[in-house]
């Protein structure tokens, strides 16, 4: 990944960047990603959330298992989601390479990644990992689960497990919904950088968020 810092110094006058935007929640679609039922509650952290439909469901985290790779892969094939997120691999449609990368993550002690469940459905994943001496967090939630507060609840659960601070997160400047998630979890803007986005085959700007 090619990164060039725009602001050499951290933003010391930090405030929620979304004060500059009008946030519009993204409505959930009716699709559902199929995942296995929870079978080991000792591996799960559970929180109840209220869905936009007025019903109650459960957002929880559990350990990633190889069977999850297929769901993650299908969720990341959505071109609209990749365009918004801007973060992608060089070969996003190469399933063997994708599975091999996930297999490496599961044995890498510097990567802590959990599967996000919405009820019994695999909604995506959330992770903490080391990058250039800093601990960063990232998440991917399938489009069919947008607008249900899943990303915020999943990140909140991860932050209860990952206790080191500061933590950092990166988000493309146009990805307002993801910025909203980070700010709801206590992150604030730290710096603005430029990086090469594989999904767009171009350099774009990103915000770096910090949680202290």
Coordinates of N, CA and C in Angstrom, one line a residue:
X1 N 0.8 -1.2 0.0 CA 0.0 0.0 0.0 C 0.9 1.2 0.0
X2 N 0.6 2.2 -0.9 CA 1.4 3.4 -1.0 C 0.7 4.5 -0.2
X3 N 1.4 5.0 0.8 CA 0.9 6.0 1.7 C 1.8 7.2 1.7
X4 N 1.2 8.4 1.6 CA 2.0 9.6 1.7 C 1.2 10.5 2.7
X5 N 1.8 11.0 3.8 CA 1.1 11.8 4.7 C 0.9 13.2 4.2
X6 N -0.4 13.7 4.3 CA -0.7 15.0 3.9 C -0.4 16.0 5.0
X7 N -0.8 15.6 6.2 CA -0.5 16.5 7.4 C 0.6 15.8 8.2
X8 N 1.8 16.5 8.3 CA 2.9 15.9 9.0 C 2.7 15.8 10.5
X9 N 1.9 16.7 11.0 CA 1.6 16.7 12.4 C 0.2 16.2 12.7
X10 N -0.1 15.5 13.8 CA -1.4 15.1 14.1 C -2.3 16.4 14.3
X11 N -3.6 16.2 14.1 CA -4.5 17.2 14.3 C -4.8 17.4 15.8
X12 N -4.3 18.5 16.4 CA -4.4 18.7 17.8 C -5.7 19.4 18.1
X13 N -6.4 20.0 17.1 CA -7.7 20.6 17.3 C -8.7 19.6 16.9
X14 N -8.7 18.5 17.5 CA -9.5 17.4 17.0 C -10.9 17.5 17.4
X15 N -11.9 17.2 16.5 CA -13.3 17.3 16.8 C -13.9 16.3 15.8
X16 N -15.1 15.9 16.1 CA -15.8 14.9 15.2 C -15.9 15.5 13.8
X17 N -15.3 14.7 12.8 CA -15.3 15.2 11.4 C -16.7 15.3 10.9
X18 N -17.6 14.5 11.4 CA -19.0 14.5 10.9 C -19.8 15.7 11.2
X19 N -19.2 16.6 12.0 CA -19.8 17.9 12.1 C -19.9 18.7 10.8
X20 N -19.0 18.2 9.8 CA -19.0 18.8 8.5 C -19.9 18.2 7.5
X21 N -20.7 17.1 8.0 CA -21.5 16.4 7.1 C -22.9 16.2 7.6
X22 N -23.9 16.0 6.8 CA -25.2 15.5 7.2 C -25.2 14.0 7.0
X23 N -25.4 13.3 8.1 CA -25.3 11.8 8.0 C -26.7 11.3 7.6
X24 N -26.7 10.4 6.6 CA -27.9 9.7 6.2 C -27.7 8.3 6.4
X25 N -28.6 7.6 7.2 CA -28.4 6.2 7.5 C -28.8 5.4 6.2
X26 N -28.1 4.3 6.0 CA -28.3 3.5 4.8 C -29.3 2.4 5.2
X27 N -30.5 2.3 4.5 CA -31.5 1.4 4.8 C -31.0 0.0 4.6
X28 N -31.5 -1.0 5.4 CA -31.1 -2.4 5.2 C -32.0 -3.0 4.1
X29 N -31.3 -3.9 3.3 CA -32.1 -4.6 2.3 C -32.6 -5.9 2.9
X30 N -33.3 -6.7 2.2 CA -33.9 -7.9 2.7 C -33.1 -9.1 2.6
X31 N -31.9 -9.1 2.0 CA -31.1 -10.2 1.8 C -30.5 -10.7 3.1
X32 N -30.1 -11.9 3.2 CA -29.5 -12.5 4.4 C -28.3 -13.3 4.1
X33 N -27.2 -13.1 4.8 CA -26.0 -14.0 4.5 C -26.2 -15.2 5.4
X34 N -26.0 -16.4 4.8 CA -26.1 -17.6 5.6 C -24.9 -17.9 6.4
X35 N -25.1 -18.2 7.7 CA -23.9 -18.6 8.5 C -24.4 -19.7 9.4
X36 N -23.5 -20.4 10.0 CA -23.8 -21.5 10.9 C -24.4 -21.0 12.2
X37 N -25.2 -21.7 12.9 CA -25.8 -21.4 14.2 C -24.6 -21.4 15.2
X38 N -24.8 -20.5 16.2 CA -23.8 -20.4 17.3 C -23.7 -21.8 18.0
X39 N -22.5 -22.3 18.1 CA -22.4 -23.6 18.8 C -21.5 -23.6 20.0
X40 N -20.8 -22.4 20.2 CA -19.9 -22.4 21.3 C -20.0 -21.0 22.0
X41 N -20.9 -20.8 22.9 CA -21.2 -19.5 23.5 C -20.0 -19.0 24.3
X42 N -19.1 -19.9 24.7 CA -17.9 -19.4 25.5 C -17.0 -18.6 24.6
X43 N -17.1 -18.7 23.3 CA -16.3 -17.9 22.4 C -17.0 -16.6 21.9
X44 N -18.2 -16.4 22.5 CA -19.0 -15.3 22.0 C -19.2 -14.2 23.0
X45 N -19.1 -12.9 22.6 CA -19.5 -11.8 23.4 C -20.9 -11.3 22.8
X46 N -21.9 -11.1 23.6 CA -23.2 -10.9 23.1 C -23.8 -9.6 23.6
X47 N -24.4 -8.9 22.7 CA -25.1 -7.6 23.1 C -26.4 -7.6 22.3
X48 N -27.5 -7.1 22.9 CA -28.8 -6.9 22.2 C -28.8 -5.6 21.6
X49 N -29.3 -5.5 20.4 CA -29.5 -4.2 19.7 C -30.9 -4.2 19.1
X50 N -31.4 -2.9 19.0 CA -32.7 -2.7 18.4 C -32.6 -2.5 16.9
X51 N -33.3 -3.3 16.1 CA -33.3 -3.2 14.7 C -34.2 -2.1 14.2
X52 N -33.9 -1.6 13.0 CA -34.7 -0.5 12.5 C -36.2 -1.0 12.3
X53 N -36.4 -2.3 12.1 CA -37.8 -2.8 12.0 C -38.5 -2.8 13.3
X54 N -37.9 -2.5 14.4 CA -38.6 -2.5 15.7 C -38.5 -3.8 16.4
X55 N -37.8 -4.8 15.8 CA -37.7 -6.1 16.5 C -36.3 -6.1 17.1
X56 N -36.1 -7.1 18.0 CA -34.8 -7.2 18.7 C -34.0 -8.4 18.1
X57 N -32.7 -8.2 17.9 CA -31.9 -9.3 17.5 C -30.6 -9.2 18.3
X58 N -29.6 -10.0 17.9 CA -28.4 -10.1 18.7 C -27.2 -9.9 17.8
X59 N -26.4 -9.0 18.2 CA -25.1 -8.8 17.5 C -24.0 -9.4 18.4
X60 N -23.2 -10.3 17.9 CA -22.2 -11.0 18.7 C -21.0 -11.3 17.9
X61 N -19.9 -11.6 18.6 CA -18.6 -11.9 18.0 C -18.3 -13.4 18.4
X62 N -17.7 -14.1 17.5 CA -17.1 -15.4 17.8 C -15.8 -15.5 17.0
X63 N -15.1 -16.6 17.3 CA -13.9 -16.9 16.5 C -14.2 -17.2 15.1
X64 N -13.3 -16.8 14.2 CA -13.5 -17.1 12.8 C -13.1 -18.5 12.5
X65 N -14.0 -19.2 11.7 CA -13.7 -20.6 11.3 C -13.6 -20.6 9.8
X66 N -12.9 -21.6 9.2 CA -12.7 -21.6 7.8 C -14.0 -21.5 7.0
X67 N -15.1 -22.0 7.5 CA -16.4 -22.0 6.8 C -16.9 -20.6 6.6
X68 N -16.4 -19.6 7.4 CA -16.8 -18.2 7.2 C -16.2 -17.6 6.0
X69 N -15.1 -18.1 5.5 CA -14.4 -17.5 4.4 C -15.3 -17.3 3.2
X70 N -16.1 -18.3 2.9 CA -17.0 -18.2 1.8 C -18.0 -17.0 1.9
X71 N -18.5 -16.8 3.1 CA -19.4 -15.7 3.3 C -18.7 -14.4 3.2
X72 N -17.5 -14.3 3.8 CA -16.7 -13.0 3.7 C -16.4 -12.7 2.2
X73 N -16.1 -13.7 1.5 CA -15.7 -13.6 0.1 C -16.9 -13.0 -0.7
X74 N -18.1 -13.6 -0.5 CA -19.2 -13.2 -1.3 C -19.6 -11.7 -0.9
X75 N -19.5 -11.4 0.4 CA -19.8 -10.0 0.8 C -18.9 -9.0 0.2
X76 N -17.6 -9.4 0.0 CA -16.7 -8.5 -0.6 C -16.7 -8.4 -2.1
X77 N -17.6 -9.2 -2.7 CA -17.7 -9.2 -4.2 C -18.6 -8.1 -4.7
X78 N -19.4 -7.5 -3.8 CA -20.3 -6.5 -4.1 C -19.6 -5.3 -4.6
X79 N -19.7 -4.9 -5.9 CA -18.8 -3.8 -6.4 C -19.2 -2.4 -5.7
X80 N -20.4 -2.2 -5.4 CA -20.8 -1.0 -4.7 C -20.1 -0.8 -3.4
X81 N -20.1 -1.9 -2.6 CA -19.4 -1.9 -1.3 C -17.9 -1.7 -1.4
X82 N -17.3 -2.3 -2.4 CA -15.9 -2.1 -2.6 C -15.6 -0.7 -3.0
X83 N -16.5 -0.1 -3.8 CA -16.3 1.3 -4.3 C -16.3 2.3 -3.1
X84 N -17.3 2.0 -2.2 CA -17.5 2.9 -1.0 C -16.3 2.8 -0.1
X85 N -16.0 1.5 0.2 CA -14.9 1.2 1.2 C -13.5 1.7 0.7
X86 N -13.3 1.5 -0.6 CA -12.0 1.8 -1.3 C -10.9 0.9 -1.0
X87 N -11.0 0.1 0.1 CA -10.0 -0.8 0.5 C -10.3 -2.2 -0.1
X88 N -9.3 -2.7 -0.8 CA -9.5 -4.0 -1.5 C -8.1 -4.6 -1.7
X89 N -8.1 -5.9 -2.0 CA -6.9 -6.5 -2.4 C -6.6 -6.4 -3.9
X90 N -5.4 -6.8 -4.3 CA -5.1 -6.7 -5.7 C -6.0 -7.6 -6.6
X91 N -6.3 -8.7 -6.0 CA -7.1 -9.7 -6.8 C -8.4 -10.1 -5.9
X92 N -9.3 -9.2 -5.8 CA -10.5 -9.5 -5.0 C -11.4 -10.6 -5.4
X93 N -11.3 -11.0 -6.7 CA -12.1 -12.1 -7.1 C -11.4 -13.5 -7.1
X94 N -10.2 -13.5 -6.7 CA -9.4 -14.8 -6.7 C -9.6 -15.5 -5.4
X95 N -10.5 -16.5 -5.4 CA -11.0 -17.2 -4.2 C -9.8 -17.9 -3.5
X96 N -9.0 -18.7 -4.2 CA -7.9 -19.4 -3.6 C -6.9 -18.4 -2.8
X97 N -6.6 -17.3 -3.5 CA -5.7 -16.3 -2.8 C -6.4 -15.7 -1.6
X98 N -7.7 -15.5 -1.7 CA -8.5 -15.0 -0.6 C -8.5 -15.9 0.6
X99 N -8.8 -17.2 0.4 CA -8.8 -18.2 1.4 C -7.4 -18.3 2.1
X100 N -6.3 -18.2 1.2 CA -5.0 -18.4 1.8 C -4.6 -17.2 2.7
X101 N -5.1 -16.0 2.3 CA -4.8 -14.8 3.1 C -5.5 -14.9 4.4
X102 N -6.8 -15.4 4.4 CA -7.5 -15.6 5.7 C -6.8 -16.7 6.6
X103 N -6.4 -17.7 5.9 CA -5.7 -18.8 6.7 C -4.4 -18.2 7.4
X104 N -3.7 -17.3 6.7 CA -2.6 -16.7 7.4 C -3.0 -15.8 8.5
X105 N -4.1 -15.1 8.4 CA -4.6 -14.2 9.5 C -4.9 -15.0 10.7
X106 N -5.4 -16.2 10.6 CA -5.8 -17.0 11.7 C -4.6 -17.5 12.5
X107 N -3.5 -17.6 11.9 CA -2.3 -18.1 12.7 C -1.3 -16.9 13.0
X108 N -1.7 -15.7 12.7 CA -0.8 -14.6 12.9 C -1.2 -14.0 14.3
X109 N -0.2 -14.0 15.2 CA -0.4 -13.5 16.5 C -0.7 -12.0 16.6
X110 N -0.3 -11.3 15.6 CA -0.6 -9.8 15.6 C -1.9 -9.5 15.0
X111 N -2.7 -10.4 14.6 CA -4.0 -10.2 14.1 C -5.1 -10.8 15.0
X112 N -6.0 -10.0 15.5 CA -7.1 -10.5 16.3 C -8.4 -10.2 15.5
X113 N -9.0 -11.2 14.9 CA -10.1 -11.0 14.1 C -11.3 -11.9 14.6
X114 N -12.5 -11.4 14.5 CA -13.7 -12.1 14.9 C -14.7 -12.0 13.9
X115 N -15.5 -13.0 13.8 CA -16.7 -13.1 12.9 C -17.8 -12.3 13.6
X116 N -18.5 -11.5 12.9 CA -19.6 -10.7 13.4 C -20.9 -11.5 13.1
X117 N -21.7 -11.8 14.1 CA -23.0 -12.5 13.9 C -24.1 -11.5 14.1
X118 N -25.1 -11.6 13.3 CA -26.4 -10.9 13.5 C -27.4 -12.0 13.7
X119 N -27.8 -12.2 14.9 CA -28.6 -13.4 15.2 C -27.7 -14.6 14.9
X120 N -28.1 -15.5 14.0 CA -27.3 -16.7 13.6 C -26.6 -16.5 12.2
X121 N -26.8 -15.3 11.6 CA -26.2 -15.0 10.3 C -24.8 -14.3 10.4
X122 N -23.9 -14.8 9.5 CA -22.6 -14.1 9.5 C -22.8 -12.8 8.8
X123 N -22.6 -11.7 9.5 CA -22.8 -10.3 9.0 C -21.5 -9.7 8.5
X124 N -20.3 -10.3 8.8 CA -19.0 -9.7 8.4 C -18.0 -10.1 9.4
X125 N -17.0 -9.2 9.5 CA -15.9 -9.4 10.5 C -15.4 -8.1 11.0
X126 N -14.7 -8.2 12.1 CA -14.1 -7.0 12.7 C -12.7 -7.5 13.2
X127 N -11.7 -6.6 13.1 CA -10.3 -7.0 13.4 C -9.5 -5.9 14.1
X128 N -8.5 -6.3 14.8 CA -7.4 -5.4 15.3 C -6.1 -6.0 14.8
X129 N -5.2 -5.2 14.4 CA -3.9 -5.7 13.8 C -2.9 -4.6 13.9
X130 N -1.6 -5.1 13.8 CA -0.5 -4.2 13.9 C -0.1 -3.7 12.5
X131 N 0.2 -2.4 12.4 CA 0.7 -1.8 11.2 C 1.6 -0.7 11.5
X132 N 2.9 -0.8 11.1 CA 3.9 0.2 11.3 C 4.0 0.6 12.7
X133 N 4.0 -0.4 13.6 CA 4.2 -0.1 15.0 C 2.9 0.4 15.7
X134 N 1.8 0.5 15.0 CA 0.6 0.9 15.7 C -0.5 -0.2 15.6
X135 N -1.4 -0.1 16.5 CA -2.5 -1.1 16.5 C -3.7 -0.4 15.8
X136 N -4.2 -1.0 14.8 CA -5.4 -0.5 14.0 C -6.5 -1.4 14.1
X137 N -7.7 -0.9 13.9 CA -8.9 -1.7 13.8 C -9.6 -1.5 12.4
X138 N -10.3 -2.5 12.0 CA -11.0 -2.5 10.7 C -12.2 -3.4 10.8
X139 N -13.1 -3.2 9.9 CA -14.3 -4.1 9.9 C -14.9 -4.1 8.5
X140 N -15.7 -5.1 8.2 CA -16.4 -5.2 6.9 C -17.7 -5.9 7.3
X141 N -18.8 -5.2 6.9 CA -20.1 -5.6 7.2 C -20.8 -5.8 5.8
X142 N -21.5 -6.9 5.6 CA -22.2 -7.1 4.3 C -23.3 -6.1 4.1
X143 N -23.5 -5.7 2.8 CA -24.5 -4.7 2.5 C -25.9 -5.0 3.1
X144 N -26.2 -6.3 3.1 CA -27.6 -6.6 3.6 C -27.8 -6.3 5.0
X145 N -26.7 -6.0 5.8 CA -26.8 -5.7 7.2 C -26.6 -4.2 7.5
X146 N -26.5 -3.4 6.5 CA -26.3 -2.0 6.7 C -27.6 -1.4 7.3
X147 N -27.4 -0.3 8.0 CA -28.5 0.4 8.6 C -29.1 -0.3 9.8
X148 N -28.5 -1.3 10.4 CA -29.0 -2.0 11.6 C -28.1 -1.8 12.8
X149 N -27.1 -0.9 12.7 CA -26.2 -0.6 13.8 C -25.3 -1.8 14.1
X150 N -25.1 -2.7 13.1 CA -24.3 -3.8 13.3 C -22.8 -3.5 13.5
X151 N -22.3 -2.6 12.6 CA -20.9 -2.2 12.7 C -20.5 -1.6 14.0
X152 N -21.4 -0.7 14.5 CA -21.1 0.0 15.7 C -21.1 -1.0 16.9
X153 N -22.1 -1.9 16.9 CA -22.1 -2.8 18.0 C -20.9 -3.8 18.0
X154 N -20.6 -4.2 16.8 CA -19.4 -5.2 16.6 C -18.1 -4.5 17.1
X155 N -17.9 -3.3 16.6 CA -16.7 -2.6 17.0 C -16.7 -2.3 18.5
X156 N -17.8 -2.0 19.1 CA -17.9 -1.8 20.6 C -17.5 -3.1 21.3
X157 N -17.9 -4.2 20.8 CA -17.6 -5.5 21.5 C -16.1 -5.7 21.3
X158 N -15.5 -5.5 20.1 CA -14.1 -5.7 20.0 C -13.3 -4.8 20.9
X159 N -13.7 -3.5 21.0 CA -12.9 -2.6 21.8 C -12.9 -3.0 23.3
X160 N -13.9 -3.8 23.7 CA -13.9 -4.3 25.1 C -12.9 -5.4 25.3
X161 N -12.5 -6.1 24.2 CA -11.5 -7.2 24.2 C -10.1 -6.7 24.0
X162 N -10.0 -5.7 23.1 CA -8.7 -5.1 22.7 C -8.5 -3.9 23.6
X163 N -7.7 -4.0 24.7 CA -7.6 -3.0 25.7 C -6.4 -2.0 25.5
X164 N -5.5 -2.3 24.6 CA -4.4 -1.4 24.4 C -4.9 -0.1 23.7
X165 N -4.3 1.0 24.1 CA -4.5 2.3 23.5 C -3.2 3.0 23.4
X166 N -3.1 3.9 22.4 CA -4.1 4.3 21.4 C -4.4 3.2 20.4
X167 N -5.6 3.3 19.8 CA -5.9 2.5 18.6 C -6.2 3.5 17.4
X168 N -6.0 3.0 16.2 CA -6.2 3.8 15.1 C -7.1 3.1 14.1
X169 N -7.7 3.9 13.2 CA -8.6 3.4 12.1 C -8.5 4.3 11.0
X170 N -8.6 3.8 9.8 CA -8.5 4.5 8.5 C -9.8 4.4 7.7
X171 N -10.2 5.5 7.2 CA -11.5 5.5 6.4 C -11.3 6.5 5.3
X172 N -11.8 6.1 4.1 CA -11.8 7.0 2.9 C -12.7 8.2 3.3
X173 N -12.2 9.4 2.8 CA -12.9 10.6 3.2 C -14.4 10.7 2.7
X174 N -14.7 9.9 1.7 CA -16.1 9.9 1.3 C -17.0 8.9 2.0
X175 N -16.4 8.1 2.9 CA -17.2 7.0 3.5 C -17.8 7.6 4.8
X176 N -18.8 8.4 4.7 CA -19.4 9.0 5.8 C -20.0 8.1 6.9
X177 N -20.6 7.0 6.4 CA -21.2 6.0 7.3 C -20.2 5.4 8.2
X178 N -19.0 5.1 7.7 CA -18.0 4.4 8.5 C -17.4 5.4 9.5
X179 N -17.3 6.7 9.0 CA -16.8 7.7 10.0 C -17.8 7.8 11.2
X180 N -19.0 7.7 10.9 CA -20.1 7.8 11.9 C -19.9 6.6 12.9
X181 N -19.6 5.5 12.4 CA -19.4 4.3 13.3 C -18.2 4.6 14.2
X182 N -17.1 5.1 13.7 CA -15.9 5.3 14.5 C -16.2 6.4 15.6
X183 N -16.9 7.4 15.2 CA -17.1 8.5 16.2 C -18.1 8.0 17.3
X184 N -19.1 7.2 16.9 CA -19.9 6.7 17.9 C -19.2 5.8 18.9
X185 N -18.1 5.2 18.5 CA -17.3 4.3 19.3 C -16.1 5.1 20.1
X186 N -16.1 6.4 19.9 CA -15.2 7.3 20.7 C -14.0 7.7 19.9
X187 N -13.8 7.3 18.7 CA -12.6 7.7 17.9 C -12.8 9.2 17.5
X188 N -11.7 9.9 17.3 CA -11.7 11.2 16.8 C -10.6 11.4 15.7
X189 N -10.7 12.4 14.9 CA -9.8 12.6 13.8 C -8.4 12.9 14.3
X190 N -7.4 12.3 13.6 CA -6.0 12.4 14.0 C -5.2 13.0 12.9
X191 N -5.4 12.6 11.7 CA -4.6 13.1 10.6 C -5.3 12.8 9.3
X192 N -4.9 13.4 8.2 CA -5.4 13.1 6.9 C -4.3 12.7 6.0
X193 N -4.4 11.6 5.3 CA -3.4 11.0 4.4 C -3.9 10.7 3.0
X194 N -3.0 10.4 2.2 CA -3.3 10.0 0.8 C -2.7 8.6 0.6
X195 N -3.5 7.7 0.0 CA -3.0 6.4 -0.2 C -3.6 5.8 -1.6
X196 N -2.9 4.8 -2.1 CA -3.4 4.2 -3.3 C -4.5 3.1 -3.0
X197 N -5.6 3.3 -3.6 CA -6.8 2.4 -3.4 C -6.9 1.4 -4.5
X198 N -6.6 0.2 -4.2 CA -6.7 -0.9 -5.2 C -8.1 -0.9 -5.8
X199 N -9.2 -0.7 -5.0 CA -10.5 -0.8 -5.5 C -10.8 0.3 -6.6
X200 N -10.1 1.4 -6.5 CA -10.3 2.5 -7.5 C -9.2 2.7 -8.5
X201 N -8.1 1.9 -8.2 CA -6.9 2.1 -9.0 C -6.5 3.5 -9.1
X202 N -6.4 4.2 -8.0 CA -6.1 5.6 -8.0 C -5.7 6.0 -6.5
X203 N -5.1 7.1 -6.4 CA -4.8 7.6 -5.0 C -6.0 8.4 -4.5
X204 N -6.4 8.2 -3.3 CA -7.5 8.9 -2.7 C -7.1 9.4 -1.3
X205 N -7.9 10.2 -0.7 CA -7.6 10.7 0.6 C -8.3 9.9 1.7
X206 N -7.7 9.8 2.8 CA -8.4 9.0 3.9 C -8.2 9.8 5.2
X207 N -9.1 9.6 6.1 CA -9.0 10.2 7.5 C -8.4 9.1 8.4
X208 N -7.5 9.4 9.2 CA -6.9 8.5 10.3 C -7.6 9.0 11.6
X209 N -8.3 8.0 12.2 CA -9.0 8.2 13.5 C -8.2 7.6 14.6
X210 N -8.3 8.2 15.8 CA -7.6 7.7 17.0 C -8.5 7.5 18.2
X211 N -8.3 6.5 18.9 CA -9.0 6.3 20.2 C -7.9 6.2 21.3
X212 N -8.0 7.0 22.3 CA -7.0 7.1 23.4 C -7.7 6.6 24.7

